[in-house]
CSV table of C-alpha atoms and ligand atoms in Angstrom, one decimal:
chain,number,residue,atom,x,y,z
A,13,UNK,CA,26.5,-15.6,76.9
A,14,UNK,CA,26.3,-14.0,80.4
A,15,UNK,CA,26.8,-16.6,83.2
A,16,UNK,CA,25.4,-14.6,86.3
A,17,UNK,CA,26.4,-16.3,89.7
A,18,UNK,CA,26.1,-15.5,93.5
A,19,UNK,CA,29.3,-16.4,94.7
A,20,UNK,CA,32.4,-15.6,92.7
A,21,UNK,CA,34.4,-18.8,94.1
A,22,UNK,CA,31.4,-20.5,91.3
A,23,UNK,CA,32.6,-19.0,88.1
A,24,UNK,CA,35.7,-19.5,89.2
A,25,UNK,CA,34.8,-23.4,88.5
A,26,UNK,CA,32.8,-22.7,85.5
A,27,UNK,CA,36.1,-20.6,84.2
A,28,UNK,CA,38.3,-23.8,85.0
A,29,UNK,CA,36.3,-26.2,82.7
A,30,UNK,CA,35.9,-24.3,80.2
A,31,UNK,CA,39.7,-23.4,80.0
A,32,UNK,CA,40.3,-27.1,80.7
A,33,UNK,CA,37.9,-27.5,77.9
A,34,UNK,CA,39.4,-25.6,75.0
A,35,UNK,CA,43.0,-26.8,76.2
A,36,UNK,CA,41.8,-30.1,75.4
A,37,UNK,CA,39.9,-29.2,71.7
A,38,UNK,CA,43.1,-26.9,70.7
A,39,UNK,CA,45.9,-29.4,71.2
A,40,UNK,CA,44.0,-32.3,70.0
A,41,UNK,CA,43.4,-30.3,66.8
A,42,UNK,CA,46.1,-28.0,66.7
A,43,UNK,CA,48.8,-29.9,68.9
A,44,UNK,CA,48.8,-26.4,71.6
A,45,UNK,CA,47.1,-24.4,73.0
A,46,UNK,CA,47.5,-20.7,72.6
A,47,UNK,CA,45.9,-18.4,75.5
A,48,UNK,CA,46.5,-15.0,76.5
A,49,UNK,CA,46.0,-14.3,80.3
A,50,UNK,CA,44.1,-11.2,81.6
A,51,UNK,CA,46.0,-9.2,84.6
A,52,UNK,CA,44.1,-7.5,87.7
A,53,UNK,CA,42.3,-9.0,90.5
A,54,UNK,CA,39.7,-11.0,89.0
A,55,UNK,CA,41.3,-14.5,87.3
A,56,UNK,CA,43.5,-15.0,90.4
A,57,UNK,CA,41.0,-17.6,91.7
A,58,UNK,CA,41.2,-19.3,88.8
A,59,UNK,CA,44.6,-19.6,87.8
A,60,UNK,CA,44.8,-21.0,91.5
A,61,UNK,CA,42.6,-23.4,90.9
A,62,UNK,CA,44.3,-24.6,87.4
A,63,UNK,CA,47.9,-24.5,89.4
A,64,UNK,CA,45.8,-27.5,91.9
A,65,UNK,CA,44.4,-30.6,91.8
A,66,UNK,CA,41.9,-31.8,90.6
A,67,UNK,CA,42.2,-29.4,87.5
A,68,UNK,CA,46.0,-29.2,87.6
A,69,UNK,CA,46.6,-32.5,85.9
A,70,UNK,CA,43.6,-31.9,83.1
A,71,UNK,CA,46.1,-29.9,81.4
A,72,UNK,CA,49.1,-30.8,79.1
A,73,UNK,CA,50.7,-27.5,80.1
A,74,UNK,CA,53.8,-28.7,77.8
A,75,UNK,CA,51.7,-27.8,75.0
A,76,UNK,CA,50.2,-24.6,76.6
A,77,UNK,CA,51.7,-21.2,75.0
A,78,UNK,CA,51.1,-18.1,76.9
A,79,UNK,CA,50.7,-14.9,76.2
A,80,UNK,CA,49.1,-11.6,78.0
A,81,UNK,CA,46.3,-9.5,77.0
A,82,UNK,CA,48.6,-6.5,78.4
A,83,UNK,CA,50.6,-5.2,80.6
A,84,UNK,CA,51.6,-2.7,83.0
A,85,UNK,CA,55.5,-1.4,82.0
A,86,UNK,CA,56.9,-3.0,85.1
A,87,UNK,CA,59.6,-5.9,86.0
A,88,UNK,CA,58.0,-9.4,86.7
A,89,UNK,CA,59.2,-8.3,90.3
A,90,UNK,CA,57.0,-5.5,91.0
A,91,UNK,CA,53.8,-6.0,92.8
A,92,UNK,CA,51.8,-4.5,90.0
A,93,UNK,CA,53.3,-7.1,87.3
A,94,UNK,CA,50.2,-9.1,85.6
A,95,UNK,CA,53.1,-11.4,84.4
A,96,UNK,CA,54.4,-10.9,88.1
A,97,UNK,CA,51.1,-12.0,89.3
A,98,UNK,CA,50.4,-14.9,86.4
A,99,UNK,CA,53.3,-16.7,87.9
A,100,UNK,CA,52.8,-16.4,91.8
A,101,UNK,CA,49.2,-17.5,91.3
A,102,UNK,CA,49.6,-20.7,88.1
A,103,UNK,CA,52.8,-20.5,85.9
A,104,UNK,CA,55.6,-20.9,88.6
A,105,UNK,CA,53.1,-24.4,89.4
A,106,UNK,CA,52.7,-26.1,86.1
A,107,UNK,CA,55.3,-27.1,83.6
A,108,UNK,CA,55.1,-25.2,80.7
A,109,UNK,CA,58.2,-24.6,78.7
A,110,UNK,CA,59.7,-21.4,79.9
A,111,UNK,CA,60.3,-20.7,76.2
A,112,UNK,CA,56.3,-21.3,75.6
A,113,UNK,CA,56.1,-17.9,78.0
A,114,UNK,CA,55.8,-14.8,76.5
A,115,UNK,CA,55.4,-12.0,79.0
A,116,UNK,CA,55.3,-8.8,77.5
A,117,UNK,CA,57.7,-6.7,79.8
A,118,UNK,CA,61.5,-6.8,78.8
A,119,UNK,CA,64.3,-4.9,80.3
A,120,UNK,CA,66.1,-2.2,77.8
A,121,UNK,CA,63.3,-1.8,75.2
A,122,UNK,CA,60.5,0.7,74.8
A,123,UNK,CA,56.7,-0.8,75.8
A,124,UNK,CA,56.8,0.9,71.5
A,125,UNK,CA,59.4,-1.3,70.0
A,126,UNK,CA,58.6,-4.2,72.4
A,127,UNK,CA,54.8,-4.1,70.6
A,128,UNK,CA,56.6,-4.5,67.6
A,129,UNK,CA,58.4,-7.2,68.7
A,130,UNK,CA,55.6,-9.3,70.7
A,131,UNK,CA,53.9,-8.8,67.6
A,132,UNK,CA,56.2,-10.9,66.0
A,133,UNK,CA,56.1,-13.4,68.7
A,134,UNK,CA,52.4,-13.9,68.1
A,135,UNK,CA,53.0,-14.5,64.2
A,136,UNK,CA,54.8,-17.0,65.2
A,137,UNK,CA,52.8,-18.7,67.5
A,138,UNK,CA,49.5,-17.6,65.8
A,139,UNK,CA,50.4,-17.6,62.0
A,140,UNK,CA,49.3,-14.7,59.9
A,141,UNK,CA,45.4,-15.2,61.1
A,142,UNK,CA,46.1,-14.5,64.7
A,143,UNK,CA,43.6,-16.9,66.3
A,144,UNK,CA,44.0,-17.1,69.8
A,145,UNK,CA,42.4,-20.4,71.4
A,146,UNK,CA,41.1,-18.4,74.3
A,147,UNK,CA,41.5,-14.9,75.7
A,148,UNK,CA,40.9,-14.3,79.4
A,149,UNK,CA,40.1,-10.3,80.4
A,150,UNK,CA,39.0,-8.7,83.1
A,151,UNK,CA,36.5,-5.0,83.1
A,152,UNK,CA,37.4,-2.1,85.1
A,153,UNK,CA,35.1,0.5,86.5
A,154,UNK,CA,35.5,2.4,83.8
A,155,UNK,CA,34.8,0.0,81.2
A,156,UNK,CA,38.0,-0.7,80.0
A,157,UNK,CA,39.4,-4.1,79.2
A,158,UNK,CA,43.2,-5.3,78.7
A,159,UNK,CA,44.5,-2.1,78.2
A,160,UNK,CA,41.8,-0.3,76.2
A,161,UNK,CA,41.0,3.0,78.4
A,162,UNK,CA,38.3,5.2,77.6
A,163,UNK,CA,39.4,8.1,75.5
A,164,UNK,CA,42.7,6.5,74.3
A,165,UNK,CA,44.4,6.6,70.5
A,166,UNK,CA,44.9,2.4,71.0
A,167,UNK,CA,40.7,2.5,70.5
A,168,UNK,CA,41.5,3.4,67.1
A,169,UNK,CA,43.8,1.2,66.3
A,170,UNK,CA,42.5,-1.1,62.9
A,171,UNK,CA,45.9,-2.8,61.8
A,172,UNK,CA,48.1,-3.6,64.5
A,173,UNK,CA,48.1,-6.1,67.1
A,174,UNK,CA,49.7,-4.9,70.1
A,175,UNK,CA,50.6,-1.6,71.1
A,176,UNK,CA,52.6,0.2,73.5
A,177,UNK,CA,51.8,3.6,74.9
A,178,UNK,CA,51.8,6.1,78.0
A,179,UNK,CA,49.0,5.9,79.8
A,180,UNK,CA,48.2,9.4,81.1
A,181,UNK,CA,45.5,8.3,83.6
A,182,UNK,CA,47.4,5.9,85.4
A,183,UNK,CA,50.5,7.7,85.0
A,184,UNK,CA,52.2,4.6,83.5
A,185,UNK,CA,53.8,3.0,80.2
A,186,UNK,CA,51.2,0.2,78.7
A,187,UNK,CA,51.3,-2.7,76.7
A,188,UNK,CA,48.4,-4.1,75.2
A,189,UNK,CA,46.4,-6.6,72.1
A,190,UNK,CA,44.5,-4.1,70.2
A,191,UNK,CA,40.9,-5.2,70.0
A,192,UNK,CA,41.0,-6.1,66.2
A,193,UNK,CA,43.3,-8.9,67.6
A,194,UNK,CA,41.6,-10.2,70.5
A,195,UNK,CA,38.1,-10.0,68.2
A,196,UNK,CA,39.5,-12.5,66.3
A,197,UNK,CA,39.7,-15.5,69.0
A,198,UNK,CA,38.3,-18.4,69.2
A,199,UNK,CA,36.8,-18.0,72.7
A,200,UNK,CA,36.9,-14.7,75.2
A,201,UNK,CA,36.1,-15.0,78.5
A,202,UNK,CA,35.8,-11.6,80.8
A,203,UNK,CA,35.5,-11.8,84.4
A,204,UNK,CA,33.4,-9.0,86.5
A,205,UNK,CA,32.7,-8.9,90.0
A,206,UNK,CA,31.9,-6.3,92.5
A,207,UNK,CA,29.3,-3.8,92.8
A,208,UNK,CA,31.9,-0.9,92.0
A,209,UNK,CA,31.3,-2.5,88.4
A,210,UNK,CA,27.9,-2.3,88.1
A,211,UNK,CA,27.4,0.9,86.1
A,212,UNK,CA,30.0,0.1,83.5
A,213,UNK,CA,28.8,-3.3,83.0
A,214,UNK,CA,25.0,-2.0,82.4
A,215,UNK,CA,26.6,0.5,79.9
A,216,UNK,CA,28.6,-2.1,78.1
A,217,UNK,CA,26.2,-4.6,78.0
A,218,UNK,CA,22.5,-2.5,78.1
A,219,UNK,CA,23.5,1.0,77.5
A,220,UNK,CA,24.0,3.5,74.5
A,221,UNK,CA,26.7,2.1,71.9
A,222,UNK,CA,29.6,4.4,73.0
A,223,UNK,CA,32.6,2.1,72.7
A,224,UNK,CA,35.2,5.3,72.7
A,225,UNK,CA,33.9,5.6,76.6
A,226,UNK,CA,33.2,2.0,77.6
A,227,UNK,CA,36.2,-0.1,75.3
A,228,UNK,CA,34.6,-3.3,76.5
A,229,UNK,CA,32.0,-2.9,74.0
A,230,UNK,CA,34.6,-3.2,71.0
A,231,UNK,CA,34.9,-6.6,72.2
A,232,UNK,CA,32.8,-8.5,69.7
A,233,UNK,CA,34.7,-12.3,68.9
A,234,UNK,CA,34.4,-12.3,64.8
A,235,UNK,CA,33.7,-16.2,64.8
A,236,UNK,CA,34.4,-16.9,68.8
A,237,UNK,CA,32.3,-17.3,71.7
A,238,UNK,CA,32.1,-14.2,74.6
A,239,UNK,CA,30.9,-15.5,77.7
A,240,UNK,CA,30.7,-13.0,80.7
A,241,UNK,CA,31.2,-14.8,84.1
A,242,UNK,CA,29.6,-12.1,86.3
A,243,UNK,CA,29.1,-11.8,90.3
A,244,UNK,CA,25.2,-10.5,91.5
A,245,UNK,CA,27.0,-7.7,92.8
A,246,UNK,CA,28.3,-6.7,89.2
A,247,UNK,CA,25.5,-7.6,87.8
A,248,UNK,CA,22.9,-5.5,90.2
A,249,UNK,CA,22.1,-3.0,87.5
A,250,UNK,CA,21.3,-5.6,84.2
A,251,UNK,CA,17.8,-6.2,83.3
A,252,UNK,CA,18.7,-9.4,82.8
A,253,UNK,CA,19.5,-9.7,86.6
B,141,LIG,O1,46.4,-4.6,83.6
B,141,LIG,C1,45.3,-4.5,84.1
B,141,LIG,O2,44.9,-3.7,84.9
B,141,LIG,C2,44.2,-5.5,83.6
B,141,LIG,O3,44.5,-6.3,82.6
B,141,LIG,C3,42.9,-4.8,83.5
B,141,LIG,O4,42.4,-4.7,82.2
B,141,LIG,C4,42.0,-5.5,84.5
B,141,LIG,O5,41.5,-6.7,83.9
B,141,LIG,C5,40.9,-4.6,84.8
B,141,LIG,O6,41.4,-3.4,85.3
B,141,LIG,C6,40.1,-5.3,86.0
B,141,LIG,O7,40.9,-5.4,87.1
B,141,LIG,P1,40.4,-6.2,88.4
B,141,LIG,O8,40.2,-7.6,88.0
B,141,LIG,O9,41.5,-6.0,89.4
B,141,LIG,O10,39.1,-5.5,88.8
């Protein structure tokens, strides 16, 4: 489902209730609720509006878990830190068990072994199916989501669920859910906005099936819901438009 809106500050709301939403179905069913945040510039307006009234207190953020969809291998502390970024904008303003926070940085480890290791943090928090309630990602110009570049060996990846590698492009160590994982939640929701997206989208969306150049086509929920919150301006090249 492709949600195409005018003003971004909209689907910001529209992201809010539906997060608020599946909070509510998961712990009533499941006693928690176990998301996995995007990083970037896009979900900032809404984990604002989730760390404020009047959405704030529509959560029971004691029985919110949270993981990342990746990660850029930097200290919360640095200014490109999605976890960094997660807690400025929503976790340092709701009270979710510190222990309930799983951010995917750690000092003295590889991003390789930590992969391993946040692999077994999901297991835990998942079981052995690796449902996630929802996944939040963003797109990048290139089509990429989490940390699935175009062109990279994680594309390939059929068994694991996180993975940890050296991002030539970007010049940068990354850690990210492989898309076998995130294909298996219960809900994704991607953000998009800007006209600097427009291409990509149109190829992920409307163009040739090419996912080893535009990742964000791998992104297929086995039994979830995908809903695309999309800007005019991102969405400028779409037939559907
Ligand atoms: O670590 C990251 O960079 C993100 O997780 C990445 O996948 C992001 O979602 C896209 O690059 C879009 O970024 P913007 O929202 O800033 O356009």
């Amino acid at each position: 489902m492709i949600n195409i809106q005018k003003d971004p500050a909209l689907l910001g709301e529209v992201a809010a209730d539906q997060f608020v939403k599946a909070a509510k179905a998961a712990i009533s069913k499941n006693g928690k609720f176990v998301v996995a945040l995007t990083g970037g510039s896009s979900p900032v307006m809404l984990y604002q509006l989730l760390g404020n009234e009047p959405y704030r207190s529509q959560v029971d953020w004691d029985k919110v878990v949270v993981f990342w969809g990746d990660e850029r291998w930097v200290p919360l502390d640095n200014d490109q830190s999605n976890a960094g970024m997660a807690h400025a904008n929503l976790l340092d303003h709701v009270p979710i068990p510190e222990n309930k926070i799983y951010p995917m940085w750690a000092a003295g480890i590889t991003p390789e072994a930590r992969a391993a290791e946040y692999e077994g943090f999901l297991k835990k928090e998942l079981g052995a199916q690796g449902q996630f309630d929802l996944i939040l990602l963003g797109m990048g110009d290139d089509g990429h989501c989490a940390s699935l570049f175009p062109g990279t060996e994680v594309l390939k990846e059929k068994d694991k669920w996180v993975e940890g590698y050296f991002l030539k492009s970007k010049d940068i160590h990354r850690i990210t859910l492989t898309a076998p994982l995130i294909n298996k939640a219960r809900e994704i929701i991607f953000f998009v906005f800007g006209e600097n997206k427009s291409s990509a989208l149109y190829e992920v969306l409307e163009g040739e099936r090419n996912p080893n150049q535009y990742p964000s086509q791998m992104i297929k929920p086995e039994n979830g819901s995908l809903t695309w919150l999309v800007d005019e301006a991102a969405a400028s090249k779409l037939s559907q438009s």
